[in-house]
Amino acid sequence: MVISTAYNKPAIPTEADAKLSQESSRILASLIGLTQQKKQLKVVEEDGSEQTVEIPASAFHLLVDILSQMAQGNAVTLIPIHAELTTQEAANILNVSRPFLVKLIESGELPCRRVGRHRRVYFKDVMKYKQQIDSQRMQVLDELVAQAQELNMGYE
């Protein structure tokens, strides 16, 4: 069996996949233990053969998250933290245009490396930038809420 490490091919669930994922995620979520370092899973093949596999608890949580997303009909993809993305892939993750992302790179807000004429951005840097922007947005929203309360704009 070959395991694909391609991160640019999302798994798009069918309706049957979504239903099965919903049932599976519900069962597995009930088995999440807070103190366990690892989980044992038993895989039973159609021919009745069984195999037990041990996985880290973090991988088990990730599996539950993947199934939960698939249950909602969402496409799922895994991206290694050290993956290099094209500017278009990075822009898609941030939900911005590629020219806007290039401006972020040129202004020094987002690091990149050059491969010939092309720019490559590490996934971890894209996520760090996204967390910073999300944090700034939440801070501004908190300030707006406080201001609305001070002005008695219907928020109490």
Coordinates of N, CA, C and O in Angstrom, one line a residue:
M1 N 0.8 -1.2 0.0 CA 0.0 0.0 0.0 C 0.9 1.2 0.0 O 1.8 1.3 0.8
V2 N 0.6 2.2 -0.9 CA 1.3 3.4 -0.9 C 0.6 4.5 -0.3 O -0.6 4.7 -0.5
I3 N 1.2 5.2 0.6 CA 0.5 6.3 1.3 C 1.0 7.6 0.7 O 2.1 7.9 0.6
S4 N 0.0 8.4 0.2 CA 0.3 9.6 -0.5 C 0.6 10.7 0.5 O 0.0 10.9 1.5
T5 N 1.7 11.5 0.2 CA 2.0 12.6 1.0 C 1.6 13.9 0.3 O 2.0 15.0 0.8
A6 N 0.9 13.8 -0.8 CA 0.5 15.0 -1.5 C -0.5 15.8 -0.6 O -1.5 15.2 -0.1
Y7 N -0.2 17.1 -0.4 CA -1.1 17.9 0.4 C -2.0 18.7 -0.4 O -2.9 19.4 0.1
N8 N -1.9 18.7 -1.7 CA -2.8 19.6 -2.5 C -4.0 18.8 -3.1 O -4.6 19.4 -4.0
K9 N -4.3 17.6 -2.7 CA -5.4 16.9 -3.2 C -6.4 16.6 -2.1 O -6.2 15.7 -1.3
P10 N -7.4 17.5 -1.9 CA -8.3 17.3 -0.8 C -9.2 16.1 -1.0 O -9.5 15.7 -2.1
A11 N -9.5 15.5 0.1 CA -10.5 14.3 0.1 C -11.9 14.9 0.3 O -12.2 15.5 1.3
I12 N -12.6 14.9 -0.8 CA -14.0 15.4 -0.9 C -14.9 14.3 -0.6 O -15.0 13.3 -1.3
P13 N -15.7 14.4 0.6 CA -16.5 13.3 0.9 C -17.8 13.2 0.1 O -18.4 14.2 -0.2
T14 N -18.2 12.0 -0.2 CA -19.5 11.7 -0.8 C -20.5 11.8 0.3 O -20.2 11.8 1.5
E15 N -21.8 11.7 -0.1 CA -22.9 11.7 0.9 C -22.7 10.5 1.8 O -22.9 10.6 3.0
A16 N -22.4 9.3 1.2 CA -22.2 8.1 2.0 C -21.0 8.2 2.9 O -21.1 7.8 4.1
D17 N -19.9 8.9 2.5 CA -18.8 9.1 3.3 C -19.1 10.0 4.5 O -18.7 9.8 5.6
A18 N -19.9 11.0 4.2 CA -20.3 12.0 5.2 C -21.1 11.3 6.3 O -20.9 11.5 7.5
K19 N -22.0 10.4 5.9 CA -22.9 9.7 6.9 C -22.0 8.8 7.7 O -22.1 8.7 9.0
L20 N -21.1 8.0 7.1 CA -20.3 7.1 7.8 C -19.3 7.9 8.7 O -19.1 7.4 9.9
S21 N -18.8 9.0 8.3 CA -17.9 9.8 9.1 C -18.6 10.3 10.3 O -18.0 10.4 11.4
Q22 N -19.9 10.7 10.2 CA -20.6 11.2 11.3 C -20.7 10.1 12.4 O -20.5 10.4 13.6
E23 N -21.1 8.9 12.0 CA -21.2 7.8 12.9 C -19.9 7.5 13.6 O -19.8 7.3 14.8
S24 N -18.8 7.4 12.8 CA -17.5 7.1 13.2 C -16.9 8.1 14.2 O -16.4 7.8 15.2
S25 N -17.1 9.4 13.8 CA -16.6 10.5 14.6 C -17.3 10.5 16.0 O -16.6 10.8 17.0
R26 N -18.6 10.3 16.0 CA -19.3 10.3 17.3 C -18.8 9.2 18.2 O -18.5 9.4 19.4
I27 N -18.6 8.0 17.7 CA -18.1 6.9 18.5 C -16.6 7.2 19.0 O -16.3 7.0 20.1
L28 N -15.8 7.6 18.0 CA -14.4 7.8 18.4 C -14.2 9.0 19.4 O -13.4 8.9 20.3
A29 N -15.0 10.0 19.2 CA -14.9 11.2 20.1 C -15.3 10.8 21.5 O -14.7 11.3 22.5
S30 N -16.2 9.8 21.7 CA -16.5 9.4 23.0 C -15.3 8.6 23.7 O -15.3 8.4 24.9
L31 N -14.4 8.2 22.9 CA -13.2 7.4 23.4 C -12.0 8.2 23.7 O -11.0 7.7 24.1
I32 N -12.1 9.5 23.4 CA -10.9 10.4 23.7 C -10.6 10.5 25.1 O -11.5 10.9 25.9
G33 N -9.4 10.1 25.5 CA -9.0 10.2 26.9 C -8.0 11.3 27.1 O -7.2 11.5 26.2
L34 N -8.2 12.1 28.2 CA -7.3 13.3 28.3 C -5.9 12.9 28.8 O -5.0 13.6 28.5
T35 N -5.7 11.8 29.5 CA -4.4 11.5 30.0 C -3.6 10.5 29.2 O -2.4 10.2 29.5
Q36 N -4.2 9.8 28.2 CA -3.6 8.8 27.5 C -2.5 9.4 26.5 O -2.8 10.4 25.8
Q37 N -1.4 8.7 26.4 CA -0.3 9.1 25.5 C -0.5 8.5 24.1 O 0.0 9.0 23.1
K38 N -1.2 7.3 24.1 CA -1.4 6.6 22.9 C -2.7 5.9 22.9 O -3.3 5.7 23.9
K39 N -3.1 5.5 21.7 CA -4.4 4.7 21.6 C -4.1 3.5 20.7 O -3.3 3.5 19.8
Q40 N -4.9 2.4 21.0 CA -4.8 1.2 20.2 C -6.1 1.1 19.4 O -7.2 1.2 20.0
L41 N -5.9 0.9 18.2 CA -7.0 0.7 17.3 C -6.9 -0.7 16.7 O -5.9 -1.2 16.3
K42 N -8.1 -1.4 16.6 CA -8.1 -2.7 15.9 C -8.8 -2.6 14.6 O -9.9 -2.1 14.5
V43 N -8.0 -3.0 13.6 CA -8.6 -2.9 12.2 C -9.0 -4.3 11.8 O -8.2 -5.3 11.9
V44 N -10.3 -4.5 11.4 CA -10.8 -5.7 11.0 C -11.1 -5.7 9.5 O -11.9 -4.8 9.1
E45 N -10.5 -6.5 8.8 CA -10.7 -6.6 7.3 C -12.0 -7.3 7.0 O -12.5 -8.1 7.8
E46 N -12.5 -7.2 5.8 CA -13.7 -7.9 5.4 C -13.5 -9.4 5.5 O -14.5 -10.1 5.7
D47 N -12.3 -9.9 5.3 CA -12.1 -11.4 5.4 C -12.0 -11.9 6.8 O -11.8 -13.1 7.1
G48 N -12.1 -11.0 7.8 CA -12.1 -11.3 9.2 C -10.7 -11.2 9.9 O -10.6 -11.3 11.1
S49 N -9.7 -11.0 9.1 CA -8.4 -10.8 9.7 C -8.3 -9.5 10.4 O -9.0 -8.5 10.1
E50 N -7.6 -9.5 11.5 CA -7.5 -8.4 12.4 C -6.0 -8.0 12.6 O -5.1 -8.8 12.6
Q51 N -5.9 -6.7 12.9 CA -4.5 -6.2 13.2 C -4.7 -5.0 14.1 O -5.6 -4.1 14.0
T52 N -3.9 -5.0 15.2 CA -4.0 -3.9 16.2 C -2.8 -2.9 15.9 O -1.7 -3.3 15.6
V53 N -3.1 -1.7 15.9 CA -2.1 -0.6 15.7 C -2.2 0.4 16.8 O -3.3 0.7 17.3
E54 N -1.0 0.9 17.2 CA -0.9 1.8 18.3 C -0.6 3.2 17.6 O 0.4 3.3 16.8
I55 N -1.3 4.2 18.0 CA -1.0 5.5 17.4 C -1.0 6.6 18.6 O -1.6 6.3 19.6
P56 N -0.3 7.7 18.4 CA -0.2 8.7 19.4 C -1.6 9.3 19.6 O -2.4 9.3 18.7
A57 N -1.9 9.7 20.8 CA -3.2 10.3 21.2 C -3.4 11.5 20.3 O -4.6 11.8 19.8
S58 N -2.4 12.3 19.9 CA -2.6 13.5 19.0 C -3.1 13.1 17.7 O -3.9 13.7 17.1
A59 N -2.6 11.9 17.2 CA -3.1 11.4 15.9 C -4.5 11.0 16.0 O -5.3 11.1 15.0
F60 N -4.9 10.4 17.1 CA -6.3 10.0 17.3 C -7.2 11.2 17.3 O -8.3 11.2 16.7
H61 N -6.8 12.2 18.0 CA -7.6 13.5 18.0 C -7.7 14.0 16.6 O -8.8 14.5 16.2
L62 N -6.6 14.0 15.8 CA -6.6 14.4 14.4 C -7.6 13.6 13.6 O -8.4 14.2 12.8
L63 N -7.6 12.3 13.8 CA -8.5 11.4 13.1 C -10.0 11.8 13.4 O -10.8 11.9 12.5
V64 N -10.3 12.1 14.7 CA -11.6 12.5 15.0 C -12.0 13.8 14.4 O -13.1 14.0 13.9
D65 N -11.1 14.8 14.3 CA -11.3 16.1 13.7 C -11.6 15.9 12.2 O -12.5 16.5 11.6
I66 N -10.8 15.0 11.5 CA -11.0 14.8 10.1 C -12.3 14.2 9.8 O -13.1 14.6 8.9
L67 N -12.7 13.2 10.6 CA -14.0 12.6 10.5 C -15.2 13.6 10.7 O -16.2 13.6 10.0
S68 N -15.0 14.5 11.7 CA -16.0 15.5 12.0 C -16.2 16.4 10.8 O -17.3 16.8 10.5
Q69 N -15.1 16.8 10.2 CA -15.2 17.7 9.1 C -15.8 17.0 7.9 O -16.6 17.6 7.2
M70 N -15.4 15.8 7.7 CA -16.0 15.0 6.6 C -17.5 14.8 6.8 O -18.3 14.8 5.8
A71 N -17.9 14.6 8.0 CA -19.3 14.4 8.4 C -20.1 15.7 8.0 O -21.3 15.6 7.7
Q72 N -19.5 16.8 8.0 CA -20.2 18.1 7.6 C -20.1 18.3 6.1 O -20.6 19.4 5.6
G73 N -19.5 17.4 5.4 CA -19.4 17.5 4.0 C -18.2 18.3 3.5 O -18.1 18.7 2.3
N74 N -17.3 18.7 4.4 CA -16.2 19.5 4.1 C -15.0 18.7 3.5 O -14.8 17.6 3.9
A75 N -14.4 19.2 2.5 CA -13.2 18.6 1.9 C -12.1 18.7 3.0 O -12.0 19.7 3.7
V76 N -11.2 17.7 3.0 CA -10.2 17.7 4.0 C -8.8 17.4 3.3 O -8.8 16.6 2.4
T77 N -7.8 18.1 3.8 CA -6.5 17.9 3.3 C -5.5 18.0 4.5 O -5.8 18.8 5.4
L78 N -4.4 17.3 4.4 CA -3.4 17.4 5.4 C -2.2 18.1 4.8 O -1.8 17.8 3.7
I79 N -1.6 19.1 5.5 CA -0.5 19.8 5.0 C 0.6 19.7 6.1 O 0.4 20.1 7.2
P80 N 1.8 19.1 5.8 CA 2.9 19.0 6.7 C 3.3 20.4 7.1 O 3.3 21.3 6.3
I81 N 3.7 20.6 8.4 CA 4.0 21.9 8.9 C 5.2 22.5 8.1 O 5.3 23.8 8.0
H82 N 6.1 21.7 7.6 CA 7.3 22.2 6.9 C 7.1 22.2 5.4 O 8.0 22.4 4.7
A83 N 5.9 22.1 4.9 CA 5.6 22.1 3.5 C 5.8 23.4 2.9 O 5.6 24.5 3.6
E84 N 6.3 23.5 1.7 CA 6.5 24.7 1.0 C 5.3 24.9 0.0 O 5.0 24.0 -0.7
L85 N 4.7 26.1 0.1 CA 3.6 26.3 -0.8 C 3.9 27.3 -1.8 O 4.8 28.2 -1.7
T86 N 3.2 27.3 -3.0 CA 3.3 28.3 -4.0 C 2.6 29.5 -3.4 O 1.8 29.4 -2.5
T87 N 2.8 30.7 -4.1 CA 2.1 31.9 -3.6 C 0.6 31.7 -3.8 O -0.2 32.2 -3.0
Q88 N 0.2 31.0 -4.8 CA -1.3 30.8 -5.0 C -1.9 29.9 -3.9 O -2.9 30.2 -3.4
E89 N -1.1 28.8 -3.5 CA -1.6 27.9 -2.5 C -1.7 28.7 -1.2 O -2.7 28.6 -0.4
A90 N -0.7 29.5 -0.9 CA -0.7 30.3 0.4 C -1.8 31.3 0.4 O -2.5 31.5 1.4
A91 N -2.0 31.9 -0.8 CA -3.1 32.9 -0.9 C -4.5 32.2 -0.7 O -5.4 32.8 0.0
N92 N -4.6 31.0 -1.2 CA -5.9 30.3 -1.0 C -6.1 30.0 0.5 O -7.3 30.1 1.0
I93 N -5.1 29.6 1.2 CA -5.2 29.3 2.6 C -5.6 30.5 3.4 O -6.5 30.5 4.3
L94 N -5.1 31.7 3.0 CA -5.4 33.0 3.7 C -6.7 33.6 3.2 O -7.1 34.6 3.7
N95 N -7.2 33.0 2.1 CA -8.4 33.6 1.5 C -8.2 35.0 1.0 O -9.0 35.9 1.2
V96 N -7.0 35.2 0.3 CA -6.7 36.5 -0.3 C -6.2 36.3 -1.7 O -6.0 35.1 -2.1
S97 N -6.1 37.3 -2.4 CA -5.6 37.2 -3.8 C -4.1 36.9 -3.8 O -3.4 37.3 -2.9
R98 N -3.6 36.3 -4.9 CA -2.2 36.1 -5.0 C -1.4 37.4 -5.1 O -0.4 37.5 -4.4
P99 N -1.9 38.5 -5.8 CA -1.1 39.7 -5.8 C -1.1 40.3 -4.3 O 0.0 40.9 -4.0
F100 N -2.1 40.2 -3.5 CA -2.1 40.7 -2.2 C -1.0 39.9 -1.4 O -0.3 40.5 -0.6
L101 N -1.0 38.6 -1.6 CA 0.0 37.8 -0.8 C 1.4 38.2 -1.3 O 2.3 38.3 -0.4
V102 N 1.6 38.5 -2.5 CA 3.0 38.9 -3.0 C 3.3 40.2 -2.3 O 4.5 40.4 -2.0
K103 N 2.4 41.1 -2.2 CA 2.7 42.4 -1.5 C 3.1 42.1 0.0 O 3.9 42.8 0.5
L104 N 2.4 41.2 0.6 CA 2.8 40.8 2.0 C 4.2 40.3 2.0 O 5.0 40.6 3.0
I105 N 4.6 39.5 1.0 CA 6.0 39.0 1.0 C 7.0 40.2 0.7 O 8.0 40.3 1.4
E106 N 6.6 41.0 -0.2 CA 7.5 42.1 -0.6 C 7.7 43.1 0.6 O 8.7 43.8 0.7
S107 N 6.7 43.3 1.4 CA 6.7 44.2 2.5 C 7.4 43.6 3.7 O 7.7 44.3 4.7
G108 N 7.7 42.3 3.6 CA 8.4 41.6 4.7 C 7.5 41.1 5.8 O 8.0 40.5 6.8
E109 N 6.2 41.2 5.6 CA 5.2 40.6 6.6 C 5.2 39.1 6.6 O 4.8 38.5 7.6
L110 N 5.5 38.5 5.4 CA 5.5 37.1 5.3 C 6.8 36.6 4.6 O 7.1 37.1 3.5
P111 N 7.6 35.8 5.3 CA 8.8 35.4 4.7 C 8.6 34.4 3.6 O 7.6 33.7 3.6
C112 N 9.6 34.3 2.7 CA 9.6 33.4 1.6 C 11.0 33.0 1.2 O 11.9 33.6 1.7
R113 N 11.1 32.0 0.4 CA 12.4 31.8 -0.2 C 12.2 31.7 -1.7 O 11.1 31.4 -2.2
R114 N 13.2 31.9 -2.4 CA 13.2 31.9 -3.9 C 13.7 30.6 -4.4 O 14.7 30.0 -4.0
V115 N 13.0 30.0 -5.4 CA 13.4 28.9 -6.1 C 13.4 29.3 -7.6 O 12.3 29.4 -8.2
G116 N 14.6 29.7 -8.1 CA 14.6 30.4 -9.4 C 13.9 31.7 -9.3 O 14.2 32.5 -8.5
R117 N 12.9 31.8 -10.2 CA 12.1 33.1 -10.2 C 10.9 33.0 -9.3 O 10.2 33.9 -9.1
H118 N 10.6 31.8 -8.8 CA 9.4 31.5 -8.0 C 9.6 31.7 -6.5 O 10.7 31.4 -6.0
R119 N 8.6 32.2 -5.9 CA 8.6 32.3 -4.4 C 7.9 31.1 -3.8 O 6.9 30.6 -4.3
R120 N 8.5 30.6 -2.7 CA 7.9 29.5 -1.9 C 7.7 30.0 -0.5 O 8.6 30.6 0.1
V121 N 6.6 29.7 0.1 CA 6.3 30.1 1.5 C 6.0 28.8 2.3 O 5.3 27.9 1.9
Y122 N 6.6 28.8 3.5 CA 6.4 27.7 4.4 C 5.0 27.8 5.0 O 4.5 28.8 5.4
F123 N 4.4 26.6 5.0 CA 3.0 26.5 5.6 C 3.0 27.1 7.0 O 2.1 27.8 7.4
K124 N 4.0 26.8 7.8 CA 4.1 27.2 9.2 C 4.1 28.8 9.3 O 3.5 29.4 10.2
D125 N 4.8 29.4 8.3 CA 4.8 30.9 8.3 C 3.4 31.5 7.9 O 3.0 32.5 8.4
V126 N 2.7 30.8 7.0 CA 1.4 31.2 6.6 C 0.5 31.1 7.8 O -0.3 32.0 8.1
M127 N 0.6 30.0 8.5 CA -0.3 29.8 9.7 C 0.0 30.8 10.8 O -0.9 31.3 11.5
K128 N 1.3 31.1 11.0 CA 1.7 32.1 12.0 C 1.2 33.5 11.6 O 0.6 34.2 12.5
Y129 N 1.2 33.9 10.4 CA 0.7 35.1 9.9 C -0.8 35.1 10.1 O -1.4 36.1 10.6
K130 N -1.5 34.0 9.8 CA -3.0 34.0 9.9 C -3.4 34.1 11.4 O -4.3 34.8 11.7
Q131 N -2.6 33.5 12.3 CA -2.9 33.6 13.7 C -2.7 35.1 14.2 O -3.5 35.6 15.0
Q132 N -1.7 35.7 13.7 CA -1.4 37.1 14.1 C -2.6 38.0 13.6 O -3.1 38.9 14.4
I133 N -3.0 37.8 12.4 CA -4.1 38.6 11.8 C -5.4 38.4 12.5 O -6.1 39.3 12.9
D134 N -5.7 37.1 12.8 CA -6.9 36.7 13.5 C -6.9 37.4 14.9 O -7.9 37.8 15.4
S135 N -5.7 37.4 15.6 CA -5.6 37.9 16.9 C -5.9 39.5 16.9 O -6.6 40.0 17.7
Q136 N -5.3 40.1 15.9 CA -5.5 41.5 15.7 C -7.0 41.8 15.4 O -7.5 42.8 16.0
R137 N -7.6 41.0 14.6 CA -9.1 41.2 14.3 C -9.9 41.1 15.6 O -10.8 41.9 15.8
M138 N -9.6 40.1 16.4 CA -10.4 39.9 17.6 C -10.2 41.1 18.6 O -11.1 41.5 19.2
Q139 N -9.0 41.6 18.6 CA -8.7 42.8 19.5 C -9.5 44.0 19.0 O -10.1 44.7 19.9
V140 N -9.6 44.2 17.7 CA -10.3 45.3 17.2 C -11.8 45.1 17.5 O -12.5 46.1 17.8
L141 N -12.3 43.9 17.3 CA -13.7 43.6 17.6 C -14.0 43.8 19.0 O -15.1 44.4 19.4
D142 N -13.1 43.4 19.9 CA -13.4 43.7 21.4 C -13.4 45.2 21.7 O -14.3 45.6 22.5
E143 N -12.6 46.0 21.0 CA -12.6 47.4 21.2 C -13.9 48.0 20.7 O -14.5 48.9 21.3
L144 N -14.4 47.5 19.5 CA -15.7 48.0 19.0 C -16.8 47.7 19.9 O -17.7 48.5 20.1
V145 N -16.8 46.5 20.5 CA -17.9 46.1 21.4 C -17.8 47.0 22.7 O -18.9 47.5 23.1
A146 N -16.6 47.2 23.2 CA -16.5 48.1 24.3 C -17.0 49.5 24.0 O -17.7 50.1 24.8
Q147 N -16.7 50.0 22.9 CA -17.1 51.3 22.4 C -18.6 51.4 22.3 O -19.3 52.3 22.7
A148 N -19.2 50.3 21.7 CA -20.7 50.3 21.5 C -21.4 50.3 22.9 O -22.4 50.9 23.1
Q149 N -20.8 49.6 23.9 CA -21.4 49.5 25.2 C -21.3 50.9 25.9 O -22.2 51.3 26.5
E150 N -20.2 51.6 25.7 CA -20.0 52.9 26.3 C -21.0 53.9 25.7 O -21.5 54.8 26.4
L151 N -21.3 53.7 24.5 CA -22.2 54.7 23.8 C -23.7 54.2 23.9 O -24.6 54.8 23.3
N152 N -23.9 53.2 24.7 CA -25.3 52.6 24.8 C -26.0 52.4 23.5 O -27.1 52.9 23.3
M153 N -25.3 51.6 22.7 CA -25.9 51.3 21.3 C -26.7 50.1 21.3 O -26.8 49.4 20.3
G154 N -27.3 49.7 22.4 CA -28.2 48.6 22.5 C -27.6 47.3 23.0 O -28.2 46.2 23.0
Y155 N -26.3 47.4 23.3 CA -25.6 46.2 23.9 C -25.4 46.4 25.4 O -24.9 47.4 25.9
E156 N -25.9 45.4 26.1 CA -25.8 45.5 27.6 C -25.3 44.2 28.1 O -25.4 43.2 27.6

